[in-house]
Amino acid sequence: MSLYRNSAWFLSGLTQFTRNAFVSASKSFVEKDLEASVAGRTFMITGANSGIGKATAMAIAKKGGTIHMVCRNKDKAEEARAEIVKETGNKEIYVHILDLSETRKVWEFAENFKKKYKTLNVLINNAGSMLTKREVNAEGLEKSFASNSLAIYILTKSLIPLLEKSTDPRVVTVSSGGMLVQKLRTGNLQSELGGYDGTMVYAQNKRQQMVMTEQWATAHPSIHFSAMHPGWVDTPTVATLMPDFHRSMRERLRTPEQGADTAVWLALSEVTAARPSGRFFQDRRMVSAHLPLAWTRSSSLEDQKFMSVMEDLAKNFQPH
């Protein structure tokens, strides 16, 4: 089944995830979907200093949105902010330094943000971490899981009350095609058993994000939740951590702007709010979060067990 999943994923990718696939899909995009000004609306974007996150921040800044860039590296973040301000003329761009792999600090950041700011219209969970070998953070948690799954759980859960108080609140999570080859795992979340494959751990984290998106959409109907697949995008992360894939597919990879397009559409467009919450999107279309016949669907019991484990883990590191 694993071989089938991987083969189906790659074949789907060649027809749906490439630069040419985006160009083809974009012919049916409705231009006026992104015409509205969002001045006065507030957006938080994690990993906003490079790649898809930076392209997302740039696009929203051009529309007049207030942006909170949540980044790990201060120098790179300030450099990206300066570039965004210079190109857009929008000075309502704020930098926050946070390493999402540091679990307690994620809690502290979210709680402090709620105290300092009175509104948050859109949270865009974009930052991602892929490792080549297993590493643990200061709390003893495997770093990919801490950054990609638990951090998103804590950040989103903590900010939900602020989102619920804001107008037309949305949460957009940037996923990955790798998710499509993974079934939700409710055990071994720390990747302690068996060999460590960083690419597959990352893909499992993305499946976990999708389940969180689905569960939150049911629990918090006043917020529009969505996850999106950016396609195969030429980013620093892909070039560094997947060099063979990057080298062989370079001419077919999307630009960061193309990869960010659906995230921007989900964050800004008025038509998005009319789409069902908790769904998966690709090239501005609602698509299945599962490949045909890949057996990656989990049961509602498994989903609930996973969310319960995440809640318990999150509480263990919550400041008192």
GROMACS .gro file of C-alpha atoms in nm:
model
  320
    1MET     CA    1   0.000   0.000   0.000
    2SER     CA    2   0.290   0.233   0.076
    3LEU     CA    3   0.427   0.180  -0.274
    4TYR     CA    4   0.082   0.249  -0.419
    5ARG     CA    5   0.043   0.564  -0.211
    6ASN     CA    6   0.382   0.697  -0.314
    7SER     CA    7   0.324   0.618  -0.681
    8ALA     CA    8  -0.025   0.770  -0.678
    9TRP     CA    9   0.111   1.078  -0.501
   10PHE     CA   10   0.390   1.130  -0.754
   11LEU     CA   11   0.161   1.080  -1.055
   12SER     CA   12  -0.092   1.321  -0.903
   13GLY     CA   13   0.189   1.563  -0.843
   14LEU     CA   14   0.305   1.563  -1.201
   15THR     CA   15  -0.042   1.660  -1.319
   16GLN     CA   16  -0.161   1.880  -1.029
   17PHE     CA   17   0.127   2.019  -0.820
   18THR     CA   18   0.363   2.167  -1.079
   19ARG     CA   19   0.409   2.518  -1.216
   20ASN     CA   20   0.227   2.427  -1.537
   21ALA     CA   21  -0.063   2.289  -1.333
   22PHE     CA   22  -0.092   2.622  -1.152
   23VAL     CA   23  -0.085   2.817  -1.479
   24SER     CA   24  -0.359   2.593  -1.615
   25ALA     CA   25  -0.572   2.621  -1.299
   26SER     CA   26  -0.525   2.998  -1.281
   27LYS     CA   27  -0.712   3.041  -1.609
   28SER     CA   28  -1.034   2.978  -1.416
   29PHE     CA   29  -0.950   3.209  -1.123
   30VAL     CA   30  -1.193   3.496  -1.066
   31GLU     CA   31  -0.983   3.813  -1.059
   32LYS     CA   32  -1.224   4.011  -0.844
   33ASP     CA   33  -1.193   3.752  -0.564
   34LEU     CA   34  -0.879   3.934  -0.446
   35GLU     CA   35  -0.978   4.290  -0.527
   36ALA     CA   36  -1.112   4.385  -0.183
   37SER     CA   37  -0.905   4.605   0.047
   38VAL     CA   38  -0.836   4.453   0.389
   39ALA     CA   39  -0.719   4.771   0.560
   40GLY     CA   40  -0.801   4.743   0.929
   41ARG     CA   41  -0.791   4.363   0.931
   42THR     CA   42  -0.512   4.190   1.122
   43PHE     CA   43  -0.319   3.884   1.003
   44MET     CA   44  -0.068   3.666   1.186
   45ILE     CA   45   0.165   3.465   0.960
   46THR     CA   46   0.418   3.217   1.097
   47GLY     CA   47   0.739   3.164   0.900
   48ALA     CA   48   0.680   3.493   0.719
   49ASN     CA   49   1.040   3.583   0.638
   50SER     CA   50   1.096   3.351   0.340
   51GLY     CA   51   0.932   3.129   0.081
   52ILE     CA   52   0.554   3.089   0.086
   53GLY     CA   53   0.517   3.282   0.413
   54LYS     CA   54   0.697   3.588   0.283
   55ALA     CA   55   0.502   3.578  -0.046
   56THR     CA   56   0.179   3.557   0.155
   57ALA     CA   57   0.281   3.851   0.374
   58MET     CA   58   0.376   4.057   0.067
   59ALA     CA   59   0.043   3.991  -0.107
   60ILE     CA   60  -0.163   4.079   0.201
   61ALA     CA   61   0.048   4.389   0.274
   62LYS     CA   62  -0.028   4.513  -0.077
   63LYS     CA   63  -0.397   4.497   0.012
   64GLY     CA   64  -0.346   4.709   0.323
   65GLY     CA   65  -0.366   4.441   0.592
   66THR     CA   66  -0.189   4.474   0.928
   67ILE     CA   67   0.059   4.188   0.951
   68HIS     CA   68   0.224   4.019   1.246
   69MET     CA   69   0.522   3.821   1.116
   70VAL     CA   70   0.612   3.537   1.354
   71CYS     CA   71   0.965   3.427   1.272
   72ARG     CA   72   1.255   3.240   1.431
   73ASN     CA   73   1.549   3.445   1.298
   74LYS     CA   74   1.545   3.815   1.391
   75ASP     CA   75   1.787   3.935   1.122
   76LYS     CA   76   1.605   3.756   0.841
   77ALA     CA   77   1.270   3.871   0.974
   78GLU     CA   78   1.372   4.237   0.990
   79GLU     CA   79   1.523   4.214   0.642
   80ALA     CA   80   1.199   4.065   0.506
   81ARG     CA   81   0.991   4.328   0.687
   82ALA     CA   82   1.199   4.609   0.537
   83GLU     CA   83   1.153   4.460   0.188
   84ILE     CA   84   0.776   4.426   0.235
   85VAL     CA   85   0.741   4.783   0.366
   86LYS     CA   86   0.954   4.921   0.081
   87GLU     CA   87   0.764   4.735  -0.191
   88THR     CA   88   0.411   4.788  -0.056
   89GLY     CA   89   0.434   5.117   0.131
   90ASN     CA   90   0.249   4.945   0.416
   91LYS     CA   91   0.417   5.020   0.750
   92GLU     CA   92   0.171   4.817   0.958
   93ILE     CA   93   0.408   4.521   0.957
   94TYR     CA   94   0.526   4.389   1.294
   95VAL     CA   95   0.794   4.131   1.373
   96HIS     CA   96   0.769   3.879   1.657
   97ILE     CA   97   1.055   3.641   1.729
   98LEU     CA   98   0.951   3.288   1.825
   99ASP     CA   99   1.099   2.942   1.775
  100LEU     CA  100   0.797   2.717   1.734
  101SER     CA  101   0.997   2.416   1.852
  102GLU     CA  102   1.019   2.570   2.201
  103THR     CA  103   0.685   2.456   2.337
  104ARG     CA  104   0.660   2.666   2.652
  105LYS     CA  105   0.757   2.979   2.460
  106VAL     CA  106   0.475   2.917   2.211
  107TRP     CA  107   0.229   2.926   2.501
  108GLU     CA  108   0.390   3.240   2.642
  109PHE     CA  109   0.386   3.417   2.305
  110ALA     CA  110   0.019   3.340   2.239
  111GLU     CA  111  -0.092   3.446   2.587
  112ASN     CA  112   0.109   3.771   2.569
  113PHE     CA  113  -0.026   3.848   2.221
  114LYS     CA  114  -0.384   3.822   2.352
  115LYS     CA  115  -0.303   4.067   2.630
  116LYS     CA  116  -0.136   4.321   2.400
  117TYR     CA  117  -0.366   4.310   2.096
  118LYS     CA  118  -0.745   4.334   2.089
  119THR     CA  119  -0.809   4.179   1.749
  120LEU     CA  120  -0.687   3.904   1.517
  121ASN     CA  121  -0.890   3.836   1.205
  122VAL     CA  122  -0.677   3.572   1.036
  123LEU     CA  123  -0.414   3.325   1.160
  124ILE     CA  124  -0.202   3.166   0.887
  125ASN     CA  125  -0.007   2.863   1.012
  126ASN     CA  126   0.266   2.851   0.752
  127ALA     CA  127   0.596   2.774   0.928
  128GLY     CA  128   0.725   2.420   0.890
  129SER     CA  129   1.025   2.221   1.004
  130MET     CA  130   1.177   1.915   0.840
  131LEU     CA  131   1.476   1.738   0.995
  132THR     CA  132   1.718   1.481   0.860
  133LYS     CA  133   1.771   1.312   1.199
  134ARG     CA  134   1.570   1.289   1.519
  135GLU     CA  135   1.626   1.578   1.759
  136VAL     CA  136   1.448   1.677   2.079
  137ASN     CA  137   1.374   2.020   2.224
  138ALA     CA  138   1.433   2.144   2.580
  139GLU     CA  139   1.108   1.979   2.690
  140GLY     CA  140   1.218   1.643   2.550
  141LEU     CA  141   0.977   1.649   2.254
  142GLU     CA  142   1.078   1.546   1.903
  143LYS     CA  143   1.138   1.876   1.724
  144SER     CA  144   0.939   1.822   1.405
  145PHE     CA  145   0.633   1.720   1.604
  146ALA     CA  146   0.686   2.010   1.845
  147SER     CA  147   0.716   2.265   1.561
  148ASN     CA  148   0.468   2.133   1.307
  149SER     CA  149   0.194   1.984   1.524
  150LEU     CA  150   0.203   2.079   1.891
  151ALA     CA  151   0.299   2.442   1.822
  152ILE     CA  152   0.008   2.480   1.581
  153TYR     CA  153  -0.225   2.317   1.832
  154ILE     CA  154  -0.114   2.551   2.112
  155LEU     CA  155  -0.096   2.869   1.903
  156THR     CA  156  -0.434   2.814   1.739
  157LYS     CA  157  -0.612   2.692   2.053
  158SER     CA  158  -0.479   2.982   2.258
  159LEU     CA  159  -0.575   3.242   1.996
  160ILE     CA  160  -0.926   3.107   1.929
  161PRO     CA  161  -1.089   3.336   2.191
  162LEU     CA  162  -0.926   3.641   2.027
  163LEU     CA  163  -1.030   3.522   1.681
  164GLU     CA  164  -1.387   3.464   1.798
  165LYS     CA  165  -1.408   3.824   1.915
  166SER     CA  166  -1.289   3.953   1.575
  167THR     CA  167  -1.483   4.009   1.253
  168ASP     CA  168  -1.492   3.729   0.994
  169PRO     CA  169  -1.223   3.520   1.168
  170ARG     CA  170  -1.026   3.261   0.973
  171VAL     CA  171  -0.749   3.009   1.030
  172VAL     CA  172  -0.553   2.893   0.725
  173THR     CA  173  -0.296   2.615   0.756
  174VAL     CA  174  -0.039   2.559   0.483
  175SER     CA  175  -0.016   2.184   0.430
  176SER     CA  176   0.190   1.962   0.199
  177GLY     CA  177   0.127   1.699  -0.063
  178GLY     CA  178   0.317   1.457   0.156
  179MET     CA  179   0.012   1.447   0.381
  180LEU     CA  180  -0.167   1.248   0.112
  181VAL     CA  181   0.052   0.942   0.170
  182GLN     CA  182  -0.008   0.938   0.546
  183LYS     CA  183  -0.285   0.799   0.766
  184LEU     CA  184  -0.321   0.964   1.106
  185ARG     CA  185  -0.106   0.802   1.371
  186THR     CA  186  -0.232   0.820   1.730
  187GLY     CA  187   0.075   0.650   1.878
  188ASN     CA  188   0.451   0.702   1.845
  189LEU     CA  189   0.395   1.078   1.802
  190GLN     CA  190   0.755   1.140   1.909
  191SER     CA  191   0.898   0.903   1.643
  192GLU     CA  192   1.080   0.703   1.908
  193LEU     CA  193   1.008   0.363   1.753
  194GLY     CA  194   1.171   0.242   1.431
  195GLY     CA  195   1.398   0.437   1.199
  196TYR     CA  196   1.365   0.812   1.157
  197ASP     CA  197   1.261   0.936   0.812
  198GLY     CA  198   1.236   1.315   0.834
  199THR     CA  199   1.030   1.346   0.516
  200MET     CA  200   0.769   1.098   0.638
  201VAL     CA  201   0.761   1.249   0.988
  202TYR     CA  202   0.692   1.587   0.826
  203ALA     CA  203   0.417   1.432   0.613
  204GLN     CA  204   0.260   1.272   0.922
  205ASN     CA  205   0.268   1.612   1.096
  206LYS     CA  206   0.080   1.758   0.799
  207ARG     CA  207  -0.186   1.486   0.828
  208GLN     CA  208  -0.215   1.576   1.197
  209GLN     CA  209  -0.268   1.941   1.098
  210MET     CA  210  -0.550   1.839   0.865
  211VAL     CA  211  -0.724   1.645   1.141
  212MET     CA  212  -0.689   1.944   1.374
  213THR     CA  213  -0.841   2.166   1.106
  214GLU     CA  214  -1.139   1.932   1.067
  215GLN     CA  215  -1.194   1.897   1.441
  216TRP     CA  216  -1.168   2.270   1.514
  217ALA     CA  217  -1.412   2.351   1.234
  218THR     CA  218  -1.674   2.143   1.414
  219ALA     CA  219  -1.593   2.276   1.760
  220HIS     CA  220  -1.573   2.645   1.661
  221PRO     CA  221  -1.830   2.717   1.388
  222SER     CA  222  -1.788   3.096   1.410
  223ILE     CA  223  -1.433   3.064   1.270
  224HIS     CA  224  -1.362   2.951   0.914
  225PHE     CA  225  -1.087   2.686   0.921
  226SER     CA  226  -0.910   2.558   0.611
  227ALA     CA  227  -0.593   2.381   0.504
  228MET     CA  228  -0.432   2.421   0.164
  229HIS     CA  229  -0.177   2.249  -0.055
  230PRO     CA  230   0.062   2.499  -0.218
  231GLY     CA  231   0.184   2.250  -0.478
  232TRP     CA  232   0.549   2.170  -0.536
  233VAL     CA  233   0.720   2.501  -0.463
  234ASP     CA  234   1.079   2.618  -0.508
  235THR     CA  235   1.161   2.724  -0.151
  236PRO     CA  236   1.487   2.728   0.051
  237THR     CA  237   1.356   2.436   0.260
  238VAL     CA  238   1.297   2.214  -0.044
  239ALA     CA  239   1.634   2.304  -0.194
  240THR     CA  240   1.820   2.231   0.131
  241LEU     CA  241   1.639   1.927   0.268
  242MET     CA  242   1.519   1.758  -0.052
  243PRO     CA  243   1.813   1.827  -0.287
  244ASP     CA  244   1.755   1.532  -0.523
  245PHE     CA  245   1.387   1.618  -0.566
  246HIS     CA  246   1.472   1.986  -0.611
  247ARG     CA  247   1.740   1.912  -0.868
  248SER     CA  248   1.526   1.677  -1.077
  249MET     CA  249   1.208   1.889  -1.058
  250ARG     CA  250   1.353   2.240  -1.056
  251GLU     CA  251   1.203   2.346  -1.389
  252ARG     CA  252   0.858   2.224  -1.281
  253LEU     CA  253   0.847   2.379  -0.934
  254ARG     CA  254   0.614   2.668  -0.860
  255THR     CA  255   0.732   3.009  -0.750
  256PRO     CA  256   0.664   3.106  -0.386
  257GLU     CA  257   0.400   3.350  -0.514
  258GLN     CA  258   0.220   3.071  -0.698
  259GLY     CA  259   0.246   2.849  -0.391
  260ALA     CA  260   0.103   3.125  -0.171
  261ASP     CA  261  -0.189   3.209  -0.399
  262THR     CA  262  -0.451   2.980  -0.243
  263ALA     CA  263  -0.347   3.076   0.113
  264VAL     CA  264  -0.392   3.443   0.020
  265TRP     CA  265  -0.728   3.365  -0.142
  266LEU     CA  266  -0.846   3.176   0.167
  267ALA     CA  267  -0.731   3.462   0.392
  268LEU     CA  268  -0.875   3.752   0.191
  269SER     CA  269  -1.155   3.656  -0.043
  270GLU     CA  270  -1.518   3.711   0.054
  271VAL     CA  271  -1.621   3.400  -0.140
  272THR     CA  272  -1.403   3.183   0.084
  273ALA     CA  273  -1.631   3.239   0.382
  274ALA     CA  274  -1.913   3.074   0.188
  275ARG     CA  275  -1.712   2.752   0.145
  276PRO     CA  276  -1.752   2.478   0.408
  277SER     CA  277  -1.517   2.508   0.704
  278GLY     CA  278  -1.259   2.240   0.784
  279ARG     CA  279  -1.184   2.149   0.424
  280PHE     CA  280  -0.872   2.107   0.208
  281PHE     CA  281  -0.801   2.341  -0.086
  282GLN     CA  282  -0.569   2.341  -0.384
  283ASP     CA  283  -0.550   2.609  -0.654
  284ARG     CA  284  -0.859   2.783  -0.512
  285ARG     CA  285  -1.066   2.465  -0.532
  286MET     CA  286  -1.195   2.243  -0.256
  287VAL     CA  287  -1.036   1.900  -0.304
  288SER     CA  288  -1.022   1.571  -0.117
  289ALA     CA  289  -0.769   1.538   0.164
  290HIS     CA  290  -0.715   1.175   0.059
  291LEU     CA  291  -0.590   0.997  -0.251
  292PRO     CA  292  -0.831   0.743  -0.404
  293LEU     CA  293  -0.794   0.390  -0.260
  294ALA     CA  294  -0.499   0.495  -0.041
  295TRP     CA  295  -0.663   0.396   0.291
  296THR     CA  296  -0.550   0.710   0.470
  297ARG     CA  297  -0.883   0.795   0.637
  298SER     CA  298  -0.892   0.769   1.014
  299SER     CA  299  -1.202   0.695   1.220
  300SER     CA  300  -1.377   0.958   1.430
  301LEU     CA  301  -1.259   0.765   1.737
  302GLU     CA  302  -0.897   0.790   1.620
  303ASP     CA  303  -0.938   1.162   1.548
  304GLN     CA  304  -1.084   1.225   1.893
  305LYS     CA  305  -0.810   1.020   2.060
  306PHE     CA  306  -0.546   1.223   1.879
  307MET     CA  307  -0.705   1.553   1.984
  308SER     CA  308  -0.724   1.431   2.343
  309VAL     CA  309  -0.354   1.340   2.339
  310MET     CA  310  -0.270   1.684   2.197
  311GLU     CA  311  -0.478   1.858   2.464
  312ASP     CA  312  -0.304   1.666   2.743
  313LEU     CA  313   0.040   1.734   2.597
  314ALA     CA  314  -0.034   2.103   2.551
  315LYS     CA  315  -0.156   2.139   2.911
  316ASN     CA  316   0.167   1.985   3.040
  317PHE     CA  317   0.359   2.287   2.914
  318GLN     CA  318   0.104   2.561   2.978
  319PRO     CA  319   0.233   2.842   3.204
  320HIS     CA  320   0.049   2.870   3.534
   0.00000   0.00000   0.00000
